[in-house]
Short mmCIF file of N, CA and C in Angstrom, two decimals:
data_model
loop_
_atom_site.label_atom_id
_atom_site.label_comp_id
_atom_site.label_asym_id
_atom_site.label_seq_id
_atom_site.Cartn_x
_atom_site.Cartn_y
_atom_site.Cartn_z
N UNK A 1 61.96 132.68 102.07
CA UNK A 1 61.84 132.64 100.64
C UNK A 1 60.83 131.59 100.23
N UNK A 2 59.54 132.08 99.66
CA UNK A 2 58.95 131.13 98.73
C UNK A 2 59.28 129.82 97.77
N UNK A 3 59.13 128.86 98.10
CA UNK A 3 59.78 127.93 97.19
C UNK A 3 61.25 127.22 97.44
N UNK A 4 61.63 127.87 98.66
CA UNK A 4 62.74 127.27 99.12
C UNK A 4 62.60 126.47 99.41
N UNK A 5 64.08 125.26 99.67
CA UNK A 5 64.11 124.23 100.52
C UNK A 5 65.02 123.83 101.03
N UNK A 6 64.88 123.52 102.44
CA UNK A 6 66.37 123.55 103.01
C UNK A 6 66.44 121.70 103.79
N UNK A 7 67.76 121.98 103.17
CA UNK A 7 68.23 119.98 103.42
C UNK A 7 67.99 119.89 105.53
N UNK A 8 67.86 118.97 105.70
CA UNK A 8 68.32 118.93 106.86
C UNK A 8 69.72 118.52 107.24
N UNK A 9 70.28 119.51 108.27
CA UNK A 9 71.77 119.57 108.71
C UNK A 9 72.36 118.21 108.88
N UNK A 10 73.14 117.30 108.26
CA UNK A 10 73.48 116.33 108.66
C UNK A 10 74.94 116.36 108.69
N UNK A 11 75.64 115.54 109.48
CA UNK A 11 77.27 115.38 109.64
C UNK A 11 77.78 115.00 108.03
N UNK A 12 78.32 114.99 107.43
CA UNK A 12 79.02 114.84 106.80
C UNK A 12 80.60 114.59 107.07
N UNK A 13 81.16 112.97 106.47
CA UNK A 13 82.45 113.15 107.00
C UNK A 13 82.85 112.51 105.97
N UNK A 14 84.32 113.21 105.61
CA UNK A 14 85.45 113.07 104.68
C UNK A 14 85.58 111.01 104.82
N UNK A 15 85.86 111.35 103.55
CA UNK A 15 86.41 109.65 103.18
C UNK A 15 87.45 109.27 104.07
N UNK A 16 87.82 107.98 104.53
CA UNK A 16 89.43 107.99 105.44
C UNK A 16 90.54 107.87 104.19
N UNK A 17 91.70 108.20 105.08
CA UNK A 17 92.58 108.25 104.58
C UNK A 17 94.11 107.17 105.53
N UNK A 18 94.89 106.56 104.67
CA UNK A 18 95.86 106.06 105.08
C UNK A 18 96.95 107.31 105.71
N UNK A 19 96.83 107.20 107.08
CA UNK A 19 97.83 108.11 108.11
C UNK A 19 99.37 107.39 107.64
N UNK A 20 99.39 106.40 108.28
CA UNK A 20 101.00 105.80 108.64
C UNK A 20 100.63 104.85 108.21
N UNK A 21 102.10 104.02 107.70
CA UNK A 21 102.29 102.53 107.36
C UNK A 21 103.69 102.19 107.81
N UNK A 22 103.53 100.96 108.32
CA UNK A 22 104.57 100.41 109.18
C UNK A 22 105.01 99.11 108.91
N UNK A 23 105.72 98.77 107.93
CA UNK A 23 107.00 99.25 107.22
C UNK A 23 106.21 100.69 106.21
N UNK A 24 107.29 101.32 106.51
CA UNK A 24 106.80 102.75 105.44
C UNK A 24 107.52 102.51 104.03
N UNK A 25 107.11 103.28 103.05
CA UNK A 25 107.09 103.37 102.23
C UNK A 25 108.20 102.94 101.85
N UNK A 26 109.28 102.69 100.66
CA UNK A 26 111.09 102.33 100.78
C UNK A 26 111.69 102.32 101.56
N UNK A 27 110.70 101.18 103.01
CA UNK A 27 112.14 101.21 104.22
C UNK A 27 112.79 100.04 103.51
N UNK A 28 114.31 100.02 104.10
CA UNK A 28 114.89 98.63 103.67
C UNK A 28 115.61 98.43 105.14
N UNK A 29 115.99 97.10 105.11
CA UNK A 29 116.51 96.42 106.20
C UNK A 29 115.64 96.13 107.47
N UNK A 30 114.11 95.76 106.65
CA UNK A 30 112.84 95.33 107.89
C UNK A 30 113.08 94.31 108.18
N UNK A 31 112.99 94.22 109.44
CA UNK A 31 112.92 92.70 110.58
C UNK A 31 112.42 91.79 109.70
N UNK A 32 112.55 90.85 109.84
CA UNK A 32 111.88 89.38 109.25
C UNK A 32 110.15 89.37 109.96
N UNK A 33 110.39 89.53 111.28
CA UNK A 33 109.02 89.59 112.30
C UNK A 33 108.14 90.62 112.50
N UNK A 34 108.85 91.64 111.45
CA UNK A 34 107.42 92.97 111.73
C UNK A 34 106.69 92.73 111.23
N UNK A 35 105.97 92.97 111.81
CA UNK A 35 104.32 93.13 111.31
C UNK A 35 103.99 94.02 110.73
N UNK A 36 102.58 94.55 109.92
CA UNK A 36 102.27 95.46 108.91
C UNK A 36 101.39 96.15 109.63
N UNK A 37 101.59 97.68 110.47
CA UNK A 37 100.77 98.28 110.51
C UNK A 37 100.12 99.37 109.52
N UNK A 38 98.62 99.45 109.39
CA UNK A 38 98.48 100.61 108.62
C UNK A 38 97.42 101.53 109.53
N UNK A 39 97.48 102.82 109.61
CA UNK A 39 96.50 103.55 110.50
C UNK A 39 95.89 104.52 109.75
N UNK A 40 94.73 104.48 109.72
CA UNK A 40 94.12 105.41 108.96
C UNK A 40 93.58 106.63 110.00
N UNK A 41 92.80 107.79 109.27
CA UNK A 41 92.59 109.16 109.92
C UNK A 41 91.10 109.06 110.61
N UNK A 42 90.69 107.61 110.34
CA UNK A 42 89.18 107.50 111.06
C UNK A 42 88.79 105.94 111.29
N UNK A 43 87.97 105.92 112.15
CA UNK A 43 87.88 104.27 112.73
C UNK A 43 87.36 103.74 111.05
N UNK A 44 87.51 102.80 110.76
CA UNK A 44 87.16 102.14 109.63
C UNK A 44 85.82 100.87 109.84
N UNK A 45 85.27 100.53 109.04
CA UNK A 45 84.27 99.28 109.25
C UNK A 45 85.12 98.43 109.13
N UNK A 46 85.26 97.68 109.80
CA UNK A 46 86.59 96.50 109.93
C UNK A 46 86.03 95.22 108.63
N UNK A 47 84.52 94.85 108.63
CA UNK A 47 84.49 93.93 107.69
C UNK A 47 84.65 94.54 106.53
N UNK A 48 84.85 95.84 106.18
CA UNK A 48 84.74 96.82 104.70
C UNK A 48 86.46 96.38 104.19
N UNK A 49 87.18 96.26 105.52
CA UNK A 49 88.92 96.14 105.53
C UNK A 49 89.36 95.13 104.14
N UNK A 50 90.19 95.22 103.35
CA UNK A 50 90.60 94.37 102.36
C UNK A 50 91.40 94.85 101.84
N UNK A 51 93.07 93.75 101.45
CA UNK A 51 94.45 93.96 101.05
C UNK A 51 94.97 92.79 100.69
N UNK A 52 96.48 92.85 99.65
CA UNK A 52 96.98 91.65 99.17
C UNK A 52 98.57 92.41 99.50
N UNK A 53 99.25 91.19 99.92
CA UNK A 53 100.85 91.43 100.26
C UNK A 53 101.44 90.67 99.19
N UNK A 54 102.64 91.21 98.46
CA UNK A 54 103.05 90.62 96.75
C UNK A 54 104.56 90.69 97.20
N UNK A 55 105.21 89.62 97.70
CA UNK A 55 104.48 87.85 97.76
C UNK A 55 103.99 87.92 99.06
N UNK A 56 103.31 86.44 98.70
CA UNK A 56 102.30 86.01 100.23
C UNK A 56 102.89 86.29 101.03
N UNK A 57 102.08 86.52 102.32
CA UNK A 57 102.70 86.08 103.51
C UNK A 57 101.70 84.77 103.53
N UNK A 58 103.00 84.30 104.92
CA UNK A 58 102.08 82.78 105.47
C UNK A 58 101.49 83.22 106.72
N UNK A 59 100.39 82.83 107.03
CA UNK A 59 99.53 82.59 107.84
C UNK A 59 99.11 84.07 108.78
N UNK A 60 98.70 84.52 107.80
CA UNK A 60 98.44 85.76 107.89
C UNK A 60 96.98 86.22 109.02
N UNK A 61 96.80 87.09 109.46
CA UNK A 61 95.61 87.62 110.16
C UNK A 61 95.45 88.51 110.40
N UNK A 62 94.50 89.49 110.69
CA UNK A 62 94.69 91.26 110.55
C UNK A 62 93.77 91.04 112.30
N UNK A 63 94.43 92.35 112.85
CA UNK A 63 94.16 92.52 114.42
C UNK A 63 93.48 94.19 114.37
N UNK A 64 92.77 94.85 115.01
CA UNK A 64 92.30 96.09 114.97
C UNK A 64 92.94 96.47 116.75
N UNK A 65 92.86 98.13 116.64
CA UNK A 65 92.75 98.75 117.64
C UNK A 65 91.55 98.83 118.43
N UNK A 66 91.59 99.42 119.71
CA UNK A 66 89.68 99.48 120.10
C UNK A 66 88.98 100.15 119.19
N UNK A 67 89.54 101.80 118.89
CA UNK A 67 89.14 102.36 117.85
C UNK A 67 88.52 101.97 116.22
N UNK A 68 89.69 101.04 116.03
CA UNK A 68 89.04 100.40 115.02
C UNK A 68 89.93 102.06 113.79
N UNK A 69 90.83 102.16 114.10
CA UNK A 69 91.83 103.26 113.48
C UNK A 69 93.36 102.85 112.95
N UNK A 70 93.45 101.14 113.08
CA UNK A 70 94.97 100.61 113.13
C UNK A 70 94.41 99.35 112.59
N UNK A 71 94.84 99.27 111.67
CA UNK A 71 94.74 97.36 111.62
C UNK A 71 96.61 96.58 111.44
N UNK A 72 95.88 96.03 112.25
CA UNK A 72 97.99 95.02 112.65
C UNK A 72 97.74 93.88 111.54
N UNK A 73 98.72 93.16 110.62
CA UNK A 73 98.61 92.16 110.04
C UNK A 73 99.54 91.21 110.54
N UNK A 74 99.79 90.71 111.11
CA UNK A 74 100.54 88.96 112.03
C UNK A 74 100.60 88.27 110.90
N UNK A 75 102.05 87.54 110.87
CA UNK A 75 102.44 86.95 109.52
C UNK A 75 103.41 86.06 110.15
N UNK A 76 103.93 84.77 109.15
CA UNK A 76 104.81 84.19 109.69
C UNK A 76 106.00 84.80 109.41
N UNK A 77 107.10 84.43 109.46
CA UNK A 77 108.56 85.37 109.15
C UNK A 77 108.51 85.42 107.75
N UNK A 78 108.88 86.85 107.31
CA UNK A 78 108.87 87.29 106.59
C UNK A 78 110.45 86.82 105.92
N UNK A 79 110.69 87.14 104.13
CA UNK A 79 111.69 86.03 103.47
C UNK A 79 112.88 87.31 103.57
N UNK A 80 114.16 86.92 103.76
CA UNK A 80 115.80 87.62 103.73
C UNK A 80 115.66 88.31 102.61
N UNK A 81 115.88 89.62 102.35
CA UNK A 81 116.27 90.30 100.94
C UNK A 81 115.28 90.28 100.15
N UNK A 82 113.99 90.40 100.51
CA UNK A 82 112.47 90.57 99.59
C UNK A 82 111.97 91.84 99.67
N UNK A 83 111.45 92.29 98.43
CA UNK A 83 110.87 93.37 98.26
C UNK A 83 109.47 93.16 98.44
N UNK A 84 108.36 93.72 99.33
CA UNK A 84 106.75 93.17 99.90
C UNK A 84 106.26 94.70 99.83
N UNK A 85 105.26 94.20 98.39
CA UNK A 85 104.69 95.09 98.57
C UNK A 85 102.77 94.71 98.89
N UNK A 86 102.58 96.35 99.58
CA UNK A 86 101.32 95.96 100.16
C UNK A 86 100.55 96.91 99.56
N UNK A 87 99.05 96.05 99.43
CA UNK A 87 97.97 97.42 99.38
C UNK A 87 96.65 97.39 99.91
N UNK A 88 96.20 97.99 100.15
CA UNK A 88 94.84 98.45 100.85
C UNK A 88 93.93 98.18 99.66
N UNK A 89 92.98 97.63 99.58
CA UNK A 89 91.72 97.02 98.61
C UNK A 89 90.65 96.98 98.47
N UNK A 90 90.58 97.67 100.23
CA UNK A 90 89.24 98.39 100.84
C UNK A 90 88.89 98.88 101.94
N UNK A 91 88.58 99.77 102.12
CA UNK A 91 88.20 100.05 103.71
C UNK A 91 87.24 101.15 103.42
N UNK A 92 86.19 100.85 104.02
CA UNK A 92 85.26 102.42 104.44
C UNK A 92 85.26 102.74 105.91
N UNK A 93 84.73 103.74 105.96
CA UNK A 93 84.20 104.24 107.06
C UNK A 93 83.19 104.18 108.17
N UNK A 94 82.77 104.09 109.05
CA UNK A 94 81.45 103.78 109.73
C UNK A 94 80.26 104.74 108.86
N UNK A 95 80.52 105.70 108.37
CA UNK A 95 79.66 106.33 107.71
C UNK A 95 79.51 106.08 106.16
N UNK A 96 80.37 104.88 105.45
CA UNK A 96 80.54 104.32 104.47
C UNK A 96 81.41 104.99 103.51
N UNK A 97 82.04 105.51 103.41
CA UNK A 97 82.82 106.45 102.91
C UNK A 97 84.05 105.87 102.35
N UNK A 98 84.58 105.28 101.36
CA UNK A 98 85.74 104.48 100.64
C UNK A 98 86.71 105.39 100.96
N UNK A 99 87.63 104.51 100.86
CA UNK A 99 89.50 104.42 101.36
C UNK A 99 89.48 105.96 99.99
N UNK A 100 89.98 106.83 100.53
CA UNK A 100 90.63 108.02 99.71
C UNK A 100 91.96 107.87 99.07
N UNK A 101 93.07 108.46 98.35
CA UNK A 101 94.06 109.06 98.31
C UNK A 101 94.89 109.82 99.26
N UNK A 102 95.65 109.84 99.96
CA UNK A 102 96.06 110.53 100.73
C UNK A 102 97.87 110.95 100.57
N UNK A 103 98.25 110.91 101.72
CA UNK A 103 99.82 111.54 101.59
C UNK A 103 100.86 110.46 101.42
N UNK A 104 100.45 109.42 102.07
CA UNK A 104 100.84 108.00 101.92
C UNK A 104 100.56 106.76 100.63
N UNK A 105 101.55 106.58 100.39
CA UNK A 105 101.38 105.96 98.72
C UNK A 105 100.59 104.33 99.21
N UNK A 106 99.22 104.03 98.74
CA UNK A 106 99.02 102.74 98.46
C UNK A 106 98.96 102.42 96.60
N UNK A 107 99.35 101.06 96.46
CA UNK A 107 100.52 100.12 97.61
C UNK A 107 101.91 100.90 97.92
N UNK A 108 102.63 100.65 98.75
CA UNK A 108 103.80 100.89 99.03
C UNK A 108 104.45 99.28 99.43
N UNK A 109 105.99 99.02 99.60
CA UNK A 109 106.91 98.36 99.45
C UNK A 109 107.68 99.06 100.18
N UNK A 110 108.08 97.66 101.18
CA UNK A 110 109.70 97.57 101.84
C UNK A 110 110.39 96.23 101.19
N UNK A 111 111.46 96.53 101.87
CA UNK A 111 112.32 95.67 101.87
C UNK A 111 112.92 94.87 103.40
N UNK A 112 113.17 93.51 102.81
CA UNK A 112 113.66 92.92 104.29
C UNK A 112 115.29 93.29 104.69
N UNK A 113 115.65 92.79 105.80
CA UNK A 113 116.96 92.35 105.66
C UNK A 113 117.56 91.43 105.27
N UNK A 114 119.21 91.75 105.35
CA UNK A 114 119.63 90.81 104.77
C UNK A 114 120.19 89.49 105.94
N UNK A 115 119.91 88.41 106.55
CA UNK A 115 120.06 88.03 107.07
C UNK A 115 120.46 86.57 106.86
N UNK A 116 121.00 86.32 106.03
CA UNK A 116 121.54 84.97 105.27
C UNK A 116 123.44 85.37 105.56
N UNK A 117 123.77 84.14 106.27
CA UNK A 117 125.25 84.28 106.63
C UNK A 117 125.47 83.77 105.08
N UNK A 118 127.09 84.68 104.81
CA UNK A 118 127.55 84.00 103.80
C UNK A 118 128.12 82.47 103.86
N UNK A 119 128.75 82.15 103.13
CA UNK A 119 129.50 80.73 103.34
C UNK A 119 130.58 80.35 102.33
N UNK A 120 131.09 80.20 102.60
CA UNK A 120 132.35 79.39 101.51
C UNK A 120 131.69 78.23 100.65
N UNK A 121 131.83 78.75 99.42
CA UNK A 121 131.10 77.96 98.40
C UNK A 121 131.98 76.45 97.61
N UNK A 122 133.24 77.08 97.21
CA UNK A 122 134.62 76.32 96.89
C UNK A 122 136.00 77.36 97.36
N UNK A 123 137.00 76.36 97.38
CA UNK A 123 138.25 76.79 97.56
C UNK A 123 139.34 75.82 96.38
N UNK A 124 140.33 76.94 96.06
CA UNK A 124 141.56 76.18 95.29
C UNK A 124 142.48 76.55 95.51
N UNK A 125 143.62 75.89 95.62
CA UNK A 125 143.15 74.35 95.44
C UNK A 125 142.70 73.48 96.61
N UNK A 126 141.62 72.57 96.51
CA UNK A 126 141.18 71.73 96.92
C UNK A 126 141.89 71.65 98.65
N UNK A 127 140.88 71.55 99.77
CA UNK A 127 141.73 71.39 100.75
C UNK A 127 142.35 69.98 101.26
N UNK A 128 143.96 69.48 101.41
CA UNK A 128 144.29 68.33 101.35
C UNK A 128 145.26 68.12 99.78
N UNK A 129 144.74 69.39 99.00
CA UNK A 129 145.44 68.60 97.97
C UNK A 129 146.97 69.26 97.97
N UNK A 130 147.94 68.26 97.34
CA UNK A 130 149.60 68.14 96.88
C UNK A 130 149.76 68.35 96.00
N UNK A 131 151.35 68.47 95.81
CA UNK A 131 152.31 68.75 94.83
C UNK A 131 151.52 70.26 94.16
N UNK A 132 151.15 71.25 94.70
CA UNK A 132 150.95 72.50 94.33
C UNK A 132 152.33 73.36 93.93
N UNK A 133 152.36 74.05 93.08
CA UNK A 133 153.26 75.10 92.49
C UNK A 133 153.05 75.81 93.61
N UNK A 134 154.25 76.45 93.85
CA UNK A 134 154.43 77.94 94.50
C UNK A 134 153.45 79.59 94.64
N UNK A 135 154.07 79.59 93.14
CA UNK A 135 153.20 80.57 92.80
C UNK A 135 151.54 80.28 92.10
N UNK A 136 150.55 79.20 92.75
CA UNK A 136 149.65 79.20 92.43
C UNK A 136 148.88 80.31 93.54
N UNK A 137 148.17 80.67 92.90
CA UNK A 137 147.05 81.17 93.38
C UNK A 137 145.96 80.73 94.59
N UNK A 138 145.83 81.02 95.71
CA UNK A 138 144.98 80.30 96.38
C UNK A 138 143.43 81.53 96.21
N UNK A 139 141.94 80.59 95.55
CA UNK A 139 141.06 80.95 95.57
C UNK A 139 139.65 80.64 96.14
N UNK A 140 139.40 81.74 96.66
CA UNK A 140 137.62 81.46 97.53
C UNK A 140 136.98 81.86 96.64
N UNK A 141 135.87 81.13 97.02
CA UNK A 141 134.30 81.72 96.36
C UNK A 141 133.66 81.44 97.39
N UNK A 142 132.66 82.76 97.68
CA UNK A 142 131.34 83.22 98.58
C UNK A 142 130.40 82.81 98.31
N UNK A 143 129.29 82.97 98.95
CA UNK A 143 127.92 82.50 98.21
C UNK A 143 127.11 83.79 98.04
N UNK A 144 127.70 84.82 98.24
CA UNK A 144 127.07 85.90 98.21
C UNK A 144 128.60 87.00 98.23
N UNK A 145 127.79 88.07 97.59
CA UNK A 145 128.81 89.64 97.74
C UNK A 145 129.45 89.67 99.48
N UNK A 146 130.62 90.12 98.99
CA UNK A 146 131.24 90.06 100.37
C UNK A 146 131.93 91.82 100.73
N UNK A 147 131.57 91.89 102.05
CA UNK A 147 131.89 93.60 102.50
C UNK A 147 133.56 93.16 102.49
N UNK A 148 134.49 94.21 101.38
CA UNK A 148 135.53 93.75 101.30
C UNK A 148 136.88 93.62 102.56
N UNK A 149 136.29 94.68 102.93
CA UNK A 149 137.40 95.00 104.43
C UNK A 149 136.78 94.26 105.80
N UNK A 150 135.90 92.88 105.69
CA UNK A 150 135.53 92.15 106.33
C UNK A 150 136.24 90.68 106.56
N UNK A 151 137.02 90.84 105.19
CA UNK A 151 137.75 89.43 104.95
C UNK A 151 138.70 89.29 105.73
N UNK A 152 139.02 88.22 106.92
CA UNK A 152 140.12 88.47 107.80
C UNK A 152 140.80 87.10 107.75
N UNK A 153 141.90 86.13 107.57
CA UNK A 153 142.27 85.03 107.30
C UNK A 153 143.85 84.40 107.81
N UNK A 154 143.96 83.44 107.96
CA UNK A 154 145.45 82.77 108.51
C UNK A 154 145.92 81.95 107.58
N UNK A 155 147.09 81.48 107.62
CA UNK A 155 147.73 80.73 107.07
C UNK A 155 149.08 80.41 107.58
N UNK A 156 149.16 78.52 107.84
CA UNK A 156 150.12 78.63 108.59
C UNK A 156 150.64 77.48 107.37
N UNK A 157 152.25 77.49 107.54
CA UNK A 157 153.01 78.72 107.66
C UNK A 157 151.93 80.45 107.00
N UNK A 158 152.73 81.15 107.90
CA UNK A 158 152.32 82.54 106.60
C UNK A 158 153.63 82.93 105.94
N UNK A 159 153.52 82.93 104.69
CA UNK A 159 153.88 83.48 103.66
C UNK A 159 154.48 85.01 103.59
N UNK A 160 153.53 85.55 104.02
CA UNK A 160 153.79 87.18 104.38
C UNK A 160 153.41 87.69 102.91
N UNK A 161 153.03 89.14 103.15
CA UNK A 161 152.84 90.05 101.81
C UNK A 161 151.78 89.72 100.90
N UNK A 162 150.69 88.79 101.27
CA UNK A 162 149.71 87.98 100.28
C UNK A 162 148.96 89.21 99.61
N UNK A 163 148.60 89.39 98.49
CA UNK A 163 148.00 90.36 98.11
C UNK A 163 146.36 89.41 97.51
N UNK A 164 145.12 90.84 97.76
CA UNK A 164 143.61 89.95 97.64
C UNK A 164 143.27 90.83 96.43
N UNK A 165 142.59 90.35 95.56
CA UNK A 165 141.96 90.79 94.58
C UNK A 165 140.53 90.14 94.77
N UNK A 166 139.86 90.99 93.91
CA UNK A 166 138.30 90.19 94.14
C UNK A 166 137.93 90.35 92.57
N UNK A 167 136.54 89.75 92.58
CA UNK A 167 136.26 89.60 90.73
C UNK A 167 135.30 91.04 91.25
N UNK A 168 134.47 91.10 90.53
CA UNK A 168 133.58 92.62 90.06
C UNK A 168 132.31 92.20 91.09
N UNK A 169 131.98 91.28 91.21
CA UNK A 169 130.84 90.68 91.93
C UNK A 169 131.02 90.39 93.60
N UNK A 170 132.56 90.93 93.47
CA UNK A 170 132.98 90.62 95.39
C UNK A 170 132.47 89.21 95.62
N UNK A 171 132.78 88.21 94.84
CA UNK A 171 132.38 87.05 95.57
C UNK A 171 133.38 85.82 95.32
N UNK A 172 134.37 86.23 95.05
CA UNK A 172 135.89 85.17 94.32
C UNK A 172 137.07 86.41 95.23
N UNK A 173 137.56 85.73 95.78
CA UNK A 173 138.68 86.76 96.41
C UNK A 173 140.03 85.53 96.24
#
């Protein structure tokens, strides 16, 4: 055809995309010590790489695969019962091609575990103290919600028949 013109054939390749994330999306009960993997669907330019974790981590550093298809983030221990969320801020491609949309939500958020022992906060009455009534009440407080059928306890003498109530917050029994 007269007047035609034809491009020359070149590769063309799709933008990357976020494959997997590790913590995934609403995990809860993550290790304190995992680390953040994210893997995308194509080697990435590693200096193009850029993200913020909400809240910090401490002493953070990002590690690649050979590929250059995984970046690891190394952190110090991560905080008991925190919600961390992460996001991707940049990444291209070796062919320059910006971080896409994909099937995987950026940012996404986990959650840690819960790893804080409870503790006995106060007791009444007072331990050591006298001249108590009979029918007083003996009361704990937790420092945290307590799994109710966890509570296991002595008393010497025992009494027998003690009945437990808890407040609404499971943390006064």
């Amino acid at each position: 055809m007269k007047g035609a013109t034809t491009e020359p054939s070149a590769a063309i390749k799709s933008p990357p995309k976020i494959s997997i994330t590790t913590p995934s999306n609403a995990s809860q009960g993550v290790s304190l010590s995992q680390d953040i993997h994210i893997t995308f669907s194509e080697e990435i330019a590693t200096d193009t790489f850029g993200y913020t974790v909400s809240p910090s981590l401490g002493n953070a550093s990002v590690s690649w695969n050979d590929a250059n298809t995984v970046a690891s983030i190394s952190h110090d221990a991560l905080t008991s019962e925190t919600t961390y969320t992460v996001r991707v801020t940049g990444a291209k491609d070796t062919a320059g091609n910006s971080l896409a949309s994909g099937s995987n939500p950026n940012p996404w958020s986990f959650t840690t575990a819960d790893v804080t022992v409870p503790t006995v906060s106060s007791v009444s009455p007072s331990n050591g103290s006298s001249s108590i009534d009979v029918d007083e009440n003996i009361v704990v407080t937790f420092s945290e919600a307590m799994n109710l059928s966890s509570l296991s306890y002595t008393s010497s003498p025992d009494p027998g028949d003690w009945n437990i109530s808890w407040n609404s917050a499971n943390t006064v029994a």
